[in-house]
XYZ file of C-alpha atoms in Angstrom:
385
model
C -19.358 -110.403 -56.440
C -20.258 -107.325 -58.893
C -16.944 -106.877 -60.382
C -17.188 -110.864 -61.202
C -20.477 -110.993 -62.278
C -19.471 -107.635 -63.911
C -17.089 -109.825 -65.949
C -19.785 -112.869 -66.828
C -21.249 -110.338 -68.915
C -19.462 -109.236 -70.376
C -18.961 -109.409 -74.569
C -14.965 -110.322 -73.904
C -16.422 -113.594 -71.609
C -19.465 -114.645 -74.091
C -17.216 -115.070 -76.939
C -14.771 -116.889 -74.874
C -16.717 -119.348 -73.770
C -18.600 -120.289 -76.949
C -14.681 -120.742 -78.291
C -14.235 -123.103 -76.020
C -17.144 -124.755 -75.644
C -16.664 -125.316 -79.675
C -13.272 -125.862 -80.046
C -14.087 -128.162 -76.772
C -16.631 -130.069 -78.357
C -14.689 -130.634 -81.753
C -11.726 -131.694 -79.504
C -14.292 -134.492 -78.061
C -15.834 -135.359 -81.490
C -12.086 -136.518 -82.815
C -11.194 -138.309 -80.065
C -14.897 -140.313 -80.081
C -13.521 -140.241 -83.459
C -10.180 -141.630 -83.051
C -11.386 -144.707 -80.743
C -14.552 -145.811 -83.067
C -12.111 -146.198 -85.916
C -9.057 -147.572 -83.598
C -11.869 -150.223 -82.049
C -12.667 -151.316 -85.899
C -9.579 -151.740 -86.411
C -8.799 -153.753 -83.582
C -11.700 -155.662 -84.241
C -10.353 -156.907 -87.356
C -7.311 -158.500 -85.760
C -9.561 -160.391 -83.300
C -11.387 -162.819 -85.868
C -13.019 -165.563 -84.733
C -10.519 -168.328 -84.911
C -8.037 -165.693 -86.930
C -8.742 -168.303 -89.767
C -8.290 -167.742 -93.852
C -9.153 -163.758 -94.763
C -8.021 -161.560 -92.032
C -6.234 -158.540 -92.284
C -2.957 -159.975 -90.379
C -3.303 -163.280 -92.286
C -3.305 -161.113 -95.391
C -1.193 -158.466 -94.115
C 1.563 -160.984 -92.565
C 1.220 -164.564 -93.111
C 4.234 -165.742 -92.570
C 5.514 -164.000 -89.750
C 2.069 -164.618 -88.644
C 1.879 -168.275 -89.122
C 5.029 -168.385 -87.539
C 3.588 -167.632 -84.254
C 2.053 -170.154 -81.692
C -1.553 -169.405 -80.374
C -0.206 -168.756 -76.883
C 2.003 -166.141 -78.616
C -1.023 -164.541 -80.940
C -2.665 -164.776 -77.593
C -0.175 -162.059 -76.136
C 0.001 -160.711 -79.618
C -3.891 -159.297 -79.097
C -3.706 -158.358 -75.847
C -1.112 -155.895 -75.865
C -2.976 -154.666 -79.111
C -6.279 -154.305 -76.841
C -3.884 -152.808 -74.115
C -2.448 -151.014 -76.479
C -5.834 -149.300 -77.249
C -7.248 -149.126 -74.224
C -4.062 -146.948 -73.439
C -4.702 -144.826 -76.661
C -8.803 -144.333 -75.491
C -7.892 -143.472 -71.662
C -5.021 -140.697 -72.822
C -7.342 -139.297 -75.412
C -10.496 -138.984 -72.593
C -7.364 -137.590 -70.072
C -6.440 -134.998 -72.920
C -9.706 -133.717 -73.586
C -9.205 -131.626 -69.713
C -5.954 -129.649 -70.678
C -7.576 -129.306 -74.244
C -10.515 -127.322 -72.791
C -8.697 -125.456 -70.346
C -6.216 -124.516 -73.140
C -8.911 -123.485 -75.580
C -10.859 -121.327 -72.447
C -7.093 -119.430 -72.561
C -7.096 -118.911 -75.792
C -10.108 -118.079 -76.497
C -9.537 -115.687 -74.013
C -6.512 -114.461 -75.234
C -8.133 -114.077 -79.042
C -11.218 -112.320 -77.810
C -9.447 -109.659 -75.913
C -6.933 -109.178 -79.438
C -10.406 -108.480 -81.030
C -12.117 -106.637 -78.774
C -9.579 -104.056 -77.914
C -10.638 -101.939 -80.680
C -14.179 -101.636 -79.245
C -12.174 -100.499 -75.268
C -10.555 -98.249 -76.756
C -13.838 -96.416 -78.293
C -15.398 -97.313 -74.665
C -12.631 -95.523 -73.396
C -12.939 -92.409 -75.464
C -16.741 -92.477 -75.609
C -16.095 -92.104 -71.529
C -13.676 -89.076 -72.041
C -16.370 -87.509 -75.093
C -17.206 -84.169 -72.965
C -20.180 -81.185 -74.516
C -17.134 -79.336 -75.361
C -15.554 -82.254 -76.998
C -17.638 -83.538 -79.355
C -16.573 -82.895 -82.828
C -12.883 -84.323 -81.934
C -12.790 -87.598 -83.921
C -11.382 -90.804 -82.174
C -7.764 -91.956 -83.775
C -7.795 -95.430 -85.456
C -6.575 -97.304 -87.757
C -8.698 -97.976 -90.628
C -8.215 -101.834 -90.936
C -12.157 -101.988 -93.067
C -13.694 -104.222 -90.827
C -16.924 -104.143 -88.677
C -14.817 -102.387 -86.099
C -13.520 -98.937 -88.490
C -17.771 -98.602 -89.484
C -18.605 -98.579 -86.355
C -15.780 -95.948 -84.881
C -16.181 -93.841 -87.925
C -20.119 -94.066 -87.698
C -19.242 -92.482 -84.233
C -16.825 -89.805 -85.270
C -20.055 -88.882 -87.296
C -22.418 -89.081 -85.367
C -20.544 -87.553 -82.853
C -19.293 -84.482 -85.649
C -23.219 -83.812 -85.488
C -23.444 -83.756 -82.031
C -20.532 -81.286 -81.404
C -22.690 -78.601 -84.592
C -25.706 -78.936 -82.259
C -24.471 -78.489 -79.148
C -22.582 -75.426 -80.444
C -25.523 -74.390 -82.521
C -27.824 -74.640 -79.378
C -25.391 -72.724 -77.359
C -25.450 -70.418 -79.379
C -28.786 -69.742 -80.250
C -29.192 -69.766 -76.286
C -26.685 -67.050 -76.143
C -28.498 -64.816 -78.620
C -31.555 -65.545 -77.347
C -30.729 -64.605 -74.338
C -29.001 -61.402 -75.939
C -31.818 -59.967 -77.329
C -34.551 -60.527 -74.469
C -32.036 -58.487 -72.437
C -31.525 -55.825 -74.882
C -35.642 -54.621 -74.489
C -35.521 -55.887 -70.614
C -32.361 -53.222 -69.848
C -34.302 -50.386 -71.771
C -38.076 -50.998 -69.846
C -35.723 -51.325 -66.566
C -33.911 -47.704 -67.966
C -37.150 -46.202 -68.344
C -38.465 -47.043 -65.017
C -35.961 -46.388 -62.831
C -35.970 -42.880 -64.835
C -39.801 -42.504 -63.721
C -39.585 -43.735 -60.527
C -36.071 -41.967 -59.097
C -37.067 -38.740 -61.227
C -40.082 -36.911 -58.995
C -40.028 -34.148 -62.048
C -40.513 -36.371 -65.180
C -43.215 -34.104 -66.859
C -46.607 -35.892 -68.219
C -44.658 -36.152 -72.053
C -41.417 -37.686 -70.591
C -43.666 -40.140 -68.784
C -45.977 -41.296 -71.961
C -42.512 -41.438 -74.354
C -41.269 -43.269 -71.456
C -44.485 -45.769 -71.361
C -44.555 -45.676 -75.377
C -40.549 -47.244 -75.719
C -41.674 -49.760 -72.663
C -44.746 -50.786 -74.450
C -42.850 -50.981 -78.108
C -39.664 -53.019 -76.102
C -42.567 -55.040 -74.450
C -44.029 -56.162 -78.005
C -39.919 -56.933 -79.321
C -40.124 -59.852 -76.645
C -43.343 -60.464 -76.891
C -42.495 -61.024 -81.054
C -39.752 -62.827 -80.184
C -41.224 -64.791 -77.628
C -43.710 -65.962 -80.532
C -40.852 -66.890 -82.969
C -39.079 -68.961 -80.074
C -42.156 -70.968 -79.592
C -42.679 -71.749 -83.475
C -38.382 -72.465 -84.193
C -39.149 -75.125 -80.916
C -42.416 -76.352 -82.553
C -40.823 -77.230 -85.929
C -37.148 -78.361 -84.246
C -39.563 -81.173 -82.236
C -40.599 -84.960 -84.208
C -44.386 -83.204 -84.240
C -46.179 -84.084 -86.900
C -47.526 -80.896 -88.715
C -51.311 -80.903 -89.796
C -51.679 -80.668 -93.758
C -54.324 -79.863 -96.262
C -54.450 -78.691 -99.490
C -53.384 -74.599 -100.091
C -54.047 -72.607 -102.749
C -51.094 -70.515 -103.857
C -53.038 -67.989 -105.565
C -55.269 -67.354 -102.222
C -52.724 -68.250 -99.931
C -50.596 -64.657 -101.358
C -53.376 -62.656 -101.569
C -53.702 -63.587 -97.613
C -50.453 -62.299 -97.191
C -50.194 -58.656 -99.588
C -54.090 -57.658 -97.246
C -51.997 -58.202 -94.115
C -48.876 -56.458 -94.874
C -50.931 -53.283 -96.931
C -50.547 -50.751 -93.941
C -47.204 -51.548 -93.317
C -46.334 -51.490 -96.855
C -48.232 -47.916 -97.224
C -46.655 -46.133 -94.422
C -43.286 -47.727 -96.077
C -44.130 -46.022 -99.319
C -43.703 -49.586 -100.744
C -45.872 -50.365 -103.668
C -46.516 -54.708 -104.050
C -47.432 -56.171 -107.309
C -48.838 -59.916 -107.431
C -48.449 -61.665 -110.869
C -51.445 -64.509 -110.784
C -51.306 -68.001 -111.803
C -53.332 -70.444 -112.694
C -55.042 -72.478 -109.874
C -52.059 -74.362 -108.257
C -52.528 -75.151 -105.061
C -49.366 -77.766 -102.740
C -49.878 -79.988 -100.740
C -49.064 -78.145 -96.771
C -49.578 -76.300 -93.861
C -51.704 -73.287 -94.365
C -50.619 -70.748 -91.474
C -47.343 -72.161 -91.535
C -46.591 -71.343 -95.066
C -48.557 -67.901 -95.071
C -46.094 -67.381 -92.091
C -43.387 -67.888 -94.263
C -44.102 -66.014 -97.407
C -44.942 -62.812 -94.996
C -41.287 -62.914 -93.220
C -39.970 -62.419 -96.245
C -42.504 -59.858 -97.894
C -42.132 -58.047 -94.712
C -38.258 -58.295 -94.383
C -38.044 -56.618 -97.919
C -40.776 -54.074 -97.097
C -38.952 -53.319 -93.907
C -35.313 -53.246 -94.356
C -34.688 -53.096 -98.375
C -35.268 -49.437 -99.012
C -36.840 -50.745 -101.975
C -40.446 -48.997 -104.023
C -42.200 -51.519 -104.964
C -42.639 -55.590 -104.456
C -42.889 -58.177 -106.926
C -44.970 -61.115 -105.657
C -45.066 -63.728 -108.779
C -45.832 -67.884 -108.854
C -44.114 -70.223 -111.729
C -44.673 -73.345 -112.585
C -42.562 -75.550 -114.800
C -42.667 -79.111 -115.282
C -42.884 -80.675 -111.441
C -41.329 -77.718 -109.881
C -43.161 -75.026 -108.515
C -41.696 -71.803 -107.709
C -42.417 -68.613 -106.063
C -40.309 -65.282 -106.030
C -40.298 -62.397 -103.875
C -38.015 -59.215 -105.783
C -37.296 -56.271 -104.757
C -36.023 -52.806 -106.457
C -34.318 -52.263 -103.137
C -30.204 -52.444 -101.941
C -29.509 -55.912 -102.560
C -28.084 -58.688 -100.489
C -24.392 -58.425 -100.570
C -22.394 -60.928 -102.798
C -20.956 -64.099 -100.167
C -24.157 -63.571 -97.588
C -26.477 -65.075 -99.863
C -26.513 -67.685 -97.245
C -25.674 -66.121 -93.899
C -28.634 -64.544 -93.746
C -30.566 -66.881 -93.484
C -28.927 -68.300 -89.632
C -31.032 -67.658 -86.564
C -30.176 -63.989 -85.249
C -28.221 -62.689 -88.322
C -29.098 -59.190 -89.477
C -27.239 -57.040 -92.319
C -27.294 -54.535 -90.280
C -27.724 -55.016 -86.222
C -28.153 -51.158 -85.273
C -31.242 -50.592 -87.043
C -32.951 -54.553 -87.090
C -33.361 -53.885 -83.666
C -33.937 -49.931 -83.519
C -37.275 -50.887 -85.280
C -37.835 -54.262 -84.045
C -36.328 -57.387 -85.835
C -35.545 -60.016 -83.865
C -33.207 -61.444 -86.691
C -35.473 -64.553 -86.695
C -37.190 -64.181 -89.600
C -36.049 -65.152 -92.565
C -33.977 -68.728 -90.793
C -37.607 -69.134 -90.169
C -39.193 -69.212 -93.027
C -36.586 -71.379 -94.354
C -37.243 -73.968 -91.068
C -40.686 -74.229 -92.610
C -40.160 -74.435 -96.221
C -37.840 -77.399 -95.336
C -41.274 -78.693 -93.269
C -42.324 -79.256 -96.378
C -39.690 -80.401 -98.012
C -39.231 -77.624 -100.493
C -36.497 -75.062 -101.057
C -35.819 -71.016 -100.019
C -33.055 -69.488 -101.519
C -31.685 -66.541 -102.051
C -30.876 -65.764 -105.839
C -27.622 -65.013 -107.162
C -28.101 -63.987 -110.713
C -30.441 -61.179 -109.781
C -28.631 -57.768 -109.781
C -31.963 -55.105 -109.578
C -32.374 -55.818 -105.793
C -33.357 -59.017 -103.801
C -34.934 -62.154 -105.371
C -36.531 -65.115 -102.859
C -37.743 -67.754 -104.165
C -38.971 -70.970 -102.737
C -39.354 -73.989 -104.276
C -42.166 -76.572 -104.020
C -43.692 -79.403 -105.456
C -47.122 -78.907 -106.416
C -50.019 -81.234 -105.869
């Protein structure tokens, strides 16, 4: 019963029914028209008294006049009997025509839907590991070919997303595992070694505290990435760029002083954009802090330029710069130019990626100026309000 119900709900069955109904209606209309025409034609023979002006008289007057009245009646009876037989045969022929139309429609629907059936089979075989593999097909330029193309594009995007998600989870797990391993080792040392001095104990506790701070920072970054990856609409307001940059510099001035780095800000006019103040502050702060911690620079310069309908914020330093060919790679999650040093100093490898995602949420661009050769220059591009 379930199989029959499934069959009657199939597109193949519905197309067959529609094809059969339309063809049957056409056959019935055709038979009806033929019968009407034949009836009218025969009525022209059966005129009263077969008087002058009848079609038979006009067509074959000499032969018809040669017939007796009885013969004429026999001819008319024969014609009427032929008409009745034609009617009967035409009606009976509708039944096999309907059956033939159903069978033919079923075969035609099967041929037309074969690519869809193949697509369905390929979709059933799809797994997360094979999403980026395209379905092979013959492009006939029809709607089904376009459907398969669209599915292949969607499948490729999903495959890349799954791989990116898998890599992200693996990297996040690795980053969390490292400080946890350090904390566990410190605890094991304290619990197993009875001769640990107070000085050593304090060092172990401080080291564990540092690892906890790393985990807290990483967790905060991961939550922020999760929030930006969702469809949650961020709140936007009018943001004064100069005030925003001043706040960022103020928050990082102690760290910059400890690293013996001067931060210079080039102020311009009263420029405002539509955006989320907290997120924009985080994006600029991540770039500046990245320069303070890892660029080995002695100076960082922040400037704002408004030209035509484009607002540019640049953060440049006179440090070691970005290696050629890695200008795009550095914005990938958990990417580090110097993995050992960054982890040791508490970096999560998410700062630049988060900054780029925040800028993207504001319909802007964040990139490295590859033509700058005196260190590194990061450029934000926005549309000012």
